[in-house]
XYZ file of C-alpha atoms in Angstrom:
540
model
C -1.957 5.640 21.618
C -4.919 5.178 23.977
C -8.059 3.276 23.144
C -11.282 5.098 22.433
C -13.277 2.051 23.543
C -12.742 -0.829 25.912
C -12.433 -4.414 24.849
C -15.484 -6.340 23.697
C -15.234 -9.818 25.195
C -14.756 -12.569 22.624
C -13.763 -16.149 23.352
C -10.455 -16.769 21.527
C -10.226 -20.416 22.549
C -10.549 -22.749 19.605
C -10.875 -26.507 19.686
C -7.262 -27.591 20.029
C -7.442 -30.302 17.344
C -10.198 -28.900 15.148
C -12.035 -25.767 14.160
C -13.875 -23.280 16.307
C -16.044 -23.603 19.380
C -15.982 -27.211 20.636
C -19.629 -26.919 21.676
C -20.634 -26.250 18.049
C -18.995 -29.370 16.634
C -21.628 -31.584 15.045
C -21.932 -34.863 13.227
C -22.563 -35.262 9.526
C -26.159 -34.815 8.332
C -27.837 -38.094 7.416
C -28.177 -37.048 3.775
C -24.440 -36.381 3.516
C -23.619 -39.735 5.126
C -25.919 -41.330 2.557
C -24.254 -39.507 -0.334
C -20.608 -40.136 0.625
C -20.430 -43.858 -0.319
C -21.938 -42.992 -3.704
C -19.150 -40.496 -4.296
C -16.143 -42.112 -2.639
C -16.896 -45.800 -2.252
C -16.138 -47.553 1.003
C -14.759 -45.157 3.641
C -11.934 -46.330 5.877
C -12.390 -46.353 9.623
C -10.505 -43.344 11.035
C -7.940 -43.560 13.809
C -9.386 -42.367 17.133
C -8.192 -38.848 18.013
C -5.507 -38.553 20.669
C -6.338 -36.786 23.931
C -4.581 -33.498 24.576
C -2.885 -34.801 27.726
C -1.567 -37.809 25.782
C 0.361 -35.687 23.257
C 4.123 -36.056 23.567
C 6.327 -32.996 23.026
C 10.073 -32.592 23.120
C 11.169 -30.594 26.189
C 11.318 -26.840 25.680
C 14.697 -25.684 24.381
C 14.438 -22.361 26.213
C 16.705 -21.807 29.172
C 15.674 -20.247 32.472
C 17.488 -17.074 31.382
C 15.525 -17.016 28.095
C 12.240 -17.272 29.946
C 13.307 -14.593 32.408
C 14.159 -12.227 29.553
C 10.753 -12.670 27.921
C 9.030 -12.292 31.307
C 10.830 -9.013 31.803
C 9.509 -7.889 28.419
C 5.815 -8.760 28.851
C 5.251 -9.700 32.494
C 5.697 -13.115 34.149
C 2.076 -14.188 33.688
C 2.270 -13.726 29.914
C 5.017 -16.259 29.217
C 3.728 -19.825 29.083
C 5.772 -22.932 28.396
C 3.097 -25.414 29.477
C 2.464 -28.366 27.196
C -1.146 -27.346 26.551
C -0.294 -23.804 25.494
C 2.529 -25.031 23.251
C 0.206 -27.577 21.572
C -2.501 -24.951 21.003
C 0.075 -22.840 19.129
C 1.616 -25.716 17.160
C 0.175 -24.733 13.767
C -2.834 -23.417 11.919
C -6.066 -25.000 10.761
C -5.330 -26.662 7.438
C -6.317 -30.305 7.100
C -2.651 -31.405 7.428
C -2.413 -29.275 10.591
C -5.426 -31.045 12.058
C -4.203 -34.495 11.010
C -0.940 -33.783 12.826
C -2.934 -32.715 15.895
C -4.345 -36.253 15.933
C -0.892 -37.795 16.419
C 0.783 -38.685 19.704
C 4.165 -37.142 18.902
C 3.917 -33.519 17.766
C 6.173 -30.544 17.100
C 5.398 -27.346 18.982
C 6.969 -23.987 19.845
C 9.127 -23.924 22.954
C 6.908 -21.324 24.663
C 4.111 -18.844 24.043
C 4.719 -15.145 24.746
C 1.836 -12.641 24.822
C 2.761 -8.946 24.459
C 0.048 -6.299 24.841
C 1.613 -3.174 23.314
C 3.855 -2.143 20.440
C 6.673 -1.489 22.917
C 6.329 -4.988 24.368
C 6.503 -6.446 20.857
C 9.632 -4.353 20.315
C 11.127 -5.754 23.548
C 10.329 -9.347 22.477
C 12.103 -8.780 19.171
C 15.168 -7.521 21.021
C 15.204 -10.594 23.263
C 14.844 -12.925 20.301
C 17.644 -11.248 18.329
C 19.992 -11.150 21.306
C 19.395 -14.810 22.145
C 19.039 -16.337 18.674
C 15.412 -17.418 19.063
C 12.927 -17.633 16.190
C 9.548 -15.892 16.568
C 6.318 -17.018 14.878
C 3.629 -14.278 14.911
C 0.293 -15.793 15.991
C -3.076 -14.048 15.644
C -6.239 -16.120 15.457
C -4.437 -19.337 14.533
C -6.432 -19.751 11.311
C -3.657 -20.045 8.707
C -4.156 -22.910 6.232
C -0.800 -22.648 4.432
C 1.699 -23.640 7.115
C 2.479 -20.063 8.199
C 2.299 -21.032 11.892
C 4.519 -24.111 11.799
C 7.031 -24.033 14.691
C 10.011 -23.725 12.349
C 13.319 -22.842 14.050
C 15.196 -22.109 10.847
C 18.569 -22.956 12.355
C 17.928 -21.108 15.610
C 18.182 -22.964 18.901
C 14.546 -22.386 19.900
C 11.263 -21.036 18.567
C 8.606 -18.977 20.368
C 5.006 -18.349 19.356
C 4.328 -14.614 19.711
C 0.603 -14.544 20.473
C -0.649 -11.052 19.578
C -4.224 -11.275 20.812
C -3.575 -9.013 23.804
C -2.923 -6.203 21.314
C -6.616 -5.491 20.919
C -9.032 -2.631 20.724
C -10.071 0.423 18.755
C -7.158 2.821 19.241
C -8.557 5.852 17.431
C -11.458 6.828 15.213
C -11.675 9.672 12.708
C -15.351 9.755 11.759
C -14.869 12.753 9.482
C -12.268 10.964 7.356
C -13.838 7.522 7.756
C -10.727 5.906 9.241
C -10.146 3.746 12.315
C -6.938 2.479 13.888
C -7.265 -1.043 15.289
C -4.701 -2.980 17.293
C -3.437 -5.950 15.313
C -4.694 -8.633 17.685
C -8.311 -7.441 17.538
C -10.528 -10.246 16.274
C -12.987 -9.767 13.441
C -16.078 -9.893 15.706
C -14.455 -7.564 18.251
C -13.553 -5.026 15.570
C -17.098 -4.997 14.200
C -18.603 -4.657 17.674
C -16.335 -1.722 18.562
C -17.118 0.044 15.302
C -20.840 -0.728 15.551
C -20.959 1.322 18.764
C -20.326 4.316 16.471
C -22.709 3.200 13.724
C -19.816 2.005 11.550
C -18.426 -1.226 10.156
C -15.332 -2.526 8.428
C -17.350 -5.138 6.544
C -14.597 -7.717 6.103
C -15.960 -11.240 6.504
C -13.671 -14.110 5.465
C -14.712 -17.608 6.534
C -12.155 -17.330 9.352
C -13.892 -14.154 10.619
C -14.890 -15.553 14.025
C -11.262 -16.050 15.089
C -8.919 -14.269 12.679
C -7.435 -10.907 13.626
C -6.955 -7.517 11.999
C -3.198 -8.045 11.844
C -3.739 -11.471 10.308
C -6.050 -10.014 7.662
C -3.266 -7.583 6.720
C -0.411 -10.080 6.916
C -2.211 -12.571 4.651
C -3.870 -10.063 2.259
C -7.228 -11.531 3.138
C -10.282 -11.311 0.902
C -13.668 -11.408 2.633
C -16.987 -12.744 1.408
C -18.268 -9.168 0.920
C -15.414 -8.384 -1.459
C -17.721 -7.624 -4.408
C -19.044 -4.642 -2.485
C -16.323 -3.746 0.030
C -13.145 -4.891 -1.710
C -10.243 -6.952 -0.421
C -8.706 -6.160 2.950
C -5.555 -4.683 1.421
C -7.776 -2.126 -0.331
C -9.227 -1.166 3.064
C -5.823 -0.476 4.654
C -4.710 3.175 4.679
C -1.868 2.934 7.193
C 0.157 0.489 9.231
C 2.563 0.345 12.199
C 5.215 -2.349 12.294
C 8.005 -3.377 14.667
C 10.957 -4.919 12.815
C 14.160 -6.337 14.309
C 16.102 -3.320 12.984
C 13.608 -0.546 13.743
C 9.990 0.589 13.817
C 8.042 2.032 10.902
C 4.700 3.839 10.662
C 3.264 4.307 7.182
C 0.279 5.946 5.498
C 0.564 9.703 5.958
C -2.050 10.624 3.317
C -4.803 8.930 1.278
C -2.650 9.275 -1.835
C 1.060 9.820 -2.278
C 3.794 9.736 -4.900
C 6.596 9.737 -2.296
C 8.341 6.700 -3.732
C 7.062 3.100 -3.871
C 4.174 2.320 -1.527
C 5.893 0.727 1.466
C 2.571 -0.199 3.074
C 2.184 -2.854 0.369
C 5.481 -4.460 1.394
C 3.982 -5.506 4.711
C 0.556 -6.489 3.376
C 0.925 -10.174 2.581
C 4.330 -10.454 4.286
C 3.073 -12.998 6.864
C 5.354 -11.669 9.598
C 8.664 -12.299 7.816
C 9.692 -8.610 7.737
C 8.232 -7.382 11.018
C 5.333 -7.633 13.429
C 2.266 -5.597 12.471
C 0.977 -3.955 15.656
C -1.597 -1.426 14.382
C -3.653 -1.135 11.207
C -5.511 1.943 9.967
C -8.524 1.051 7.836
C -11.369 2.613 5.897
C -14.725 2.277 7.656
C -18.238 3.111 6.519
C -21.722 3.414 8.017
C -23.476 0.152 8.786
C -25.769 -0.602 5.831
C -29.431 -0.151 6.671
C -30.887 -2.498 4.098
C -30.146 -6.063 3.059
C -31.781 -8.075 0.291
C -31.106 -11.691 -0.713
C -31.600 -13.494 -4.003
C -30.442 -16.888 -5.229
C -30.193 -18.054 -8.830
C -29.888 -21.313 -10.707
C -27.983 -21.857 -13.947
C -27.972 -24.836 -16.296
C -24.222 -25.257 -15.738
C -21.093 -23.632 -14.331
C -20.138 -22.085 -17.660
C -23.391 -20.148 -17.898
C -22.983 -18.996 -14.296
C -19.470 -17.726 -15.003
C -20.773 -15.703 -17.926
C -23.407 -14.153 -15.666
C -20.833 -13.196 -13.045
C -18.542 -11.717 -15.689
C -21.279 -9.456 -16.997
C -22.110 -8.302 -13.467
C -18.465 -7.645 -12.552
C -17.690 -5.707 -15.713
C -20.704 -3.433 -15.437
C -19.944 -2.510 -11.804
C -22.051 -1.405 -8.832
C -23.450 -4.883 -8.239
C -24.168 -6.936 -5.117
C -22.122 -6.849 -1.922
C -21.805 -10.639 -2.206
C -21.942 -12.761 -5.359
C -20.895 -16.426 -5.366
C -21.209 -19.192 -7.930
C -21.114 -22.885 -6.948
C -20.473 -25.481 -9.637
C -22.675 -28.529 -10.149
C -20.724 -30.680 -7.692
C -20.734 -28.119 -4.871
C -24.393 -27.298 -5.468
C -25.242 -30.996 -5.092
C -23.441 -31.322 -1.754
C -25.009 -28.095 -0.481
C -28.460 -29.478 -1.271
C -27.609 -32.789 0.379
C -26.652 -30.983 3.594
C -30.209 -29.727 3.936
C -31.731 -33.088 3.070
C -32.648 -32.466 -0.574
C -30.982 -35.651 -1.771
C -33.111 -35.905 -4.919
C -32.197 -32.439 -6.126
C -28.594 -33.099 -5.095
C -28.324 -35.755 -7.786
C -29.627 -33.400 -10.481
C -27.443 -31.117 -12.596
C -27.105 -27.356 -12.356
C -25.034 -24.577 -10.793
C -26.195 -22.005 -8.246
C -25.517 -18.369 -7.388
C -26.197 -16.435 -4.205
C -26.350 -12.654 -4.120
C -26.622 -10.299 -1.159
C -27.275 -6.576 -1.569
C -26.491 -4.032 1.144
C -26.401 -0.247 1.334
C -27.866 2.277 -1.048
C -29.955 1.941 -4.256
C -30.571 -1.759 -3.675
C -33.609 -1.977 -5.950
C -31.780 -0.271 -8.821
C -28.653 -2.418 -8.434
C -30.673 -5.611 -8.070
C -32.657 -4.909 -11.226
C -29.482 -4.315 -13.235
C -27.754 -7.448 -11.880
C -30.853 -9.558 -12.427
C -30.938 -8.530 -16.068
C -27.309 -9.601 -16.530
C -27.803 -12.943 -14.788
C -31.002 -13.687 -16.676
C -29.397 -12.830 -20.014
C -26.703 -15.435 -19.261
C -29.319 -18.149 -18.685
C -29.989 -17.745 -14.969
C -33.350 -18.164 -13.246
C -34.213 -16.513 -9.955
C -34.816 -19.035 -7.151
C -35.971 -16.636 -4.449
C -34.323 -15.647 -1.204
C -34.068 -18.950 0.652
C -30.733 -20.356 -0.526
C -28.981 -16.997 -0.169
C -30.361 -16.532 3.340
C -29.267 -20.064 4.263
C -25.783 -19.354 2.944
C -25.476 -16.142 4.986
C -26.644 -17.875 8.162
C -24.067 -20.657 7.838
C -21.253 -18.892 6.009
C -18.717 -19.273 8.825
C -19.554 -22.920 9.567
C -17.856 -24.727 6.674
C -14.810 -25.767 8.735
C -17.090 -27.568 11.217
C -18.271 -29.805 8.359
C -14.626 -30.435 7.413
C -13.944 -31.648 10.979
C -16.978 -33.938 10.865
C -15.751 -35.441 7.593
C -12.301 -36.069 9.079
C -13.940 -37.707 12.091
C -15.794 -39.991 9.658
C -12.588 -40.960 7.838
C -13.121 -38.715 4.807
C -10.231 -36.500 3.736
C -11.393 -32.935 3.027
C -9.230 -29.986 2.041
C -9.409 -26.738 0.090
C -7.177 -24.709 -2.211
C -7.738 -21.549 -4.206
C -6.390 -19.523 -7.091
C -7.482 -16.810 -9.544
C -7.086 -15.858 -13.180
C -8.656 -13.821 -15.984
C -12.159 -14.469 -17.295
C -10.766 -15.725 -20.601
C -8.633 -18.326 -18.796
C -11.029 -19.319 -16.018
C -12.419 -22.526 -17.532
C -8.997 -23.787 -18.632
C -7.594 -23.215 -15.153
C -10.546 -24.905 -13.459
C -10.200 -27.960 -15.691
C -6.444 -28.180 -15.154
C -6.698 -28.062 -11.366
C -9.672 -30.420 -11.136
C -7.891 -32.910 -13.405
C -4.692 -32.703 -11.331
C -6.604 -33.350 -8.108
C -8.599 -36.259 -9.515
C -5.555 -37.809 -11.167
C -3.390 -37.383 -8.071
C -5.823 -39.183 -5.785
C -6.444 -41.897 -8.383
C -2.715 -42.600 -8.544
C -2.832 -43.124 -4.765
C -5.754 -45.532 -5.147
C -8.337 -43.097 -3.780
C -11.661 -41.984 -5.222
C -12.231 -38.246 -4.979
C -14.950 -35.669 -5.466
C -13.897 -32.176 -6.528
C -16.072 -29.108 -5.996
C -15.426 -25.523 -7.057
C -16.907 -22.095 -6.517
C -16.234 -18.500 -7.534
C -16.366 -16.213 -4.510
C -14.480 -13.076 -5.603
C -14.967 -11.258 -8.894
C -13.115 -8.432 -10.628
C -13.666 -6.660 -13.942
C -10.835 -8.713 -15.476
C -11.221 -12.081 -13.750
C -12.228 -14.103 -10.708
C -11.087 -16.523 -8.036
C -11.582 -20.285 -8.051
C -11.958 -22.054 -4.715
C -11.725 -25.851 -4.743
C -12.891 -28.291 -2.092
C -11.928 -31.930 -2.510
C -13.178 -35.016 -0.682
C -11.270 -38.269 -0.914
C -11.434 -41.755 0.529
C -7.732 -42.277 1.304
C -6.736 -45.714 2.603
C -3.032 -45.004 3.233
C -1.318 -42.151 5.091
C -3.356 -39.054 4.165
C -0.507 -36.614 4.863
C 1.781 -38.366 2.383
C -0.961 -38.683 -0.239
C -2.061 -35.067 0.073
C 1.513 -33.795 -0.113
C 1.900 -35.349 -3.554
C -1.588 -34.360 -4.732
C -1.207 -30.751 -3.579
C 2.181 -30.456 -5.294
C 0.604 -31.648 -8.543
C -2.255 -29.174 -8.136
C 0.186 -26.309 -7.473
C 2.135 -27.235 -10.595
C -1.106 -27.296 -12.577
C -2.167 -23.879 -11.253
C 1.013 -22.162 -12.369
C 1.232 -24.045 -15.672
C -2.322 -22.940 -16.468
C -1.694 -19.278 -15.675
C -3.231 -19.029 -12.204
C -1.841 -17.446 -9.035
C -0.471 -19.766 -6.378
C -2.773 -18.062 -3.848
C -5.672 -15.645 -4.169
C -6.338 -15.142 -0.446
C -4.904 -18.003 1.637
C -1.374 -16.509 1.373
C 1.941 -18.295 0.812
C 3.107 -19.616 4.174
C 5.511 -22.535 3.960
C 3.196 -24.706 1.875
C 3.361 -22.472 -1.219
C 6.860 -21.023 -0.756
C 8.531 -23.495 -3.181
C 6.250 -22.227 -5.984
C 6.618 -18.483 -5.358
C 9.594 -17.997 -7.683
C 7.633 -19.435 -10.590
C 4.975 -16.774 -10.085
C 7.044 -13.662 -9.329
C 10.330 -14.695 -10.952
C 13.818 -15.032 -9.538
C 14.254 -11.271 -9.466
C 11.069 -10.929 -7.435
C 12.314 -13.434 -4.870
C 15.666 -11.634 -4.686
C 13.835 -8.374 -3.928
C 11.884 -10.000 -1.086
C 14.997 -11.716 0.257
C 16.884 -8.404 0.233
C 14.113 -6.732 2.245
C 14.168 -9.680 4.654
C 17.938 -9.390 5.166
C 17.685 -5.628 5.740
C 14.832 -5.731 8.254
C 15.562 -9.107 9.849
C 19.279 -9.815 9.332
C 19.313 -12.585 11.951
C 16.368 -14.311 10.235
C 14.362 -14.772 13.422
C 10.936 -13.905 12.007
C 8.841 -16.829 10.741
C 11.747 -18.705 9.119
C 10.837 -20.441 5.867
C 7.494 -18.722 5.410
C 6.915 -17.016 2.030
C 10.610 -17.228 1.018
C 12.324 -20.626 1.188
C 15.006 -20.648 3.899
C 17.882 -21.136 1.464
C 16.933 -17.919 -0.381
C 17.125 -15.718 2.744
C 20.727 -16.455 3.635
């Protein structure tokens, strides 16, 4: 399929041991540095980061014949076994990933291979099957659940299959409101290509600047505009996939009763069944209007009640987010309002786009006010929109200052939301305390549904021992607490390898057996992303 537009240039190079554009890295604001000792006590001095050229890797396990076979598949210039390229594809962007990037000895794939078409992906799969080499699909490199770990899974070598050369708008049906995008197209590139036709996808997760269309599909992403535009899986109308045992193209019609919906098998599969090469999505005209409004609530509970009323009455804002008292305080401290940061209260931001904004805003305002909210004007909501993709830069600055910072998320029903929040916050606080570390737990609601909502936790901790060991135990306790309290192990970060041990508790043993059976049928040699989603021992 030929492109209807050329590529829009976007810089895919991310800081190798941190988040995003290296030129945008910044130090902590003075107010935050002032607040941290009050929250966490004395902060340990961090180890200096290792230089990229000082990282030590094991030699590549690929033979000259292996490399020649991949070069024949994609072209000699698109197979790279240099140390730098291997390091840049050695994992995702979770805090443990970045802590490992600060070590001298690191694990990495044996090479990076960059196909540019579906047929080249198909050829790479054939090489990998024939030669017993594991493949890790790599899009924007933004996974935070261990989905990009260079796991061999018993194979003699592992290759990172970088899909970012599969980019562009392949076709556009303006009458039906559908576009086909190559899987390696980044979020900004997709929006720029669609904007040339007056259209948008409108999917904006925090990873938007680097994540790809295929990654959105493979992880069942949920963007910040989900209240208005829905989750990414709701946007997908068709998909093309290359699997080790054959290709499949799905999504013939907007509705079908021709058996179970096979598209949904690949959404959220994280590359364990096949490589997504093309995604067909719903698109809509770029909204002409945009209105902001922020709100304050006496506490998180009142804010939750306001969001519930909005979600259950429908047709609300494009964006609606509630920050608890702790997160609201840190947000205020970042902009220097240290006095207000020490006060109590929760905050909500709303953004309205599209049609009938005044009518929708009036209805939502009535619901929020009836739950105890007070309008605080446009400023905080505008500030949030301007900086909504910059949170990971702050995380890097905290790590540089010796403060551990990580996130996790879940979701549940409205009736269970407070119990789940308490259970997870208690597990995090207790886990760090047992390791001798003070912590500060923040939470926000960023995605709402008529029946429930997500909970997104950010935790800061002053860890004095090995942070990877401490966090491993704390995260396990938090995962146990999530499932015991009726939450999902992941609302939008996916499963990866980090959550795989808990999947059976959520979907049951029969559910895991179904997934393992699909895996064995489509990938009988087990070359695709070994250990992700399904624990290795369940796929054999």
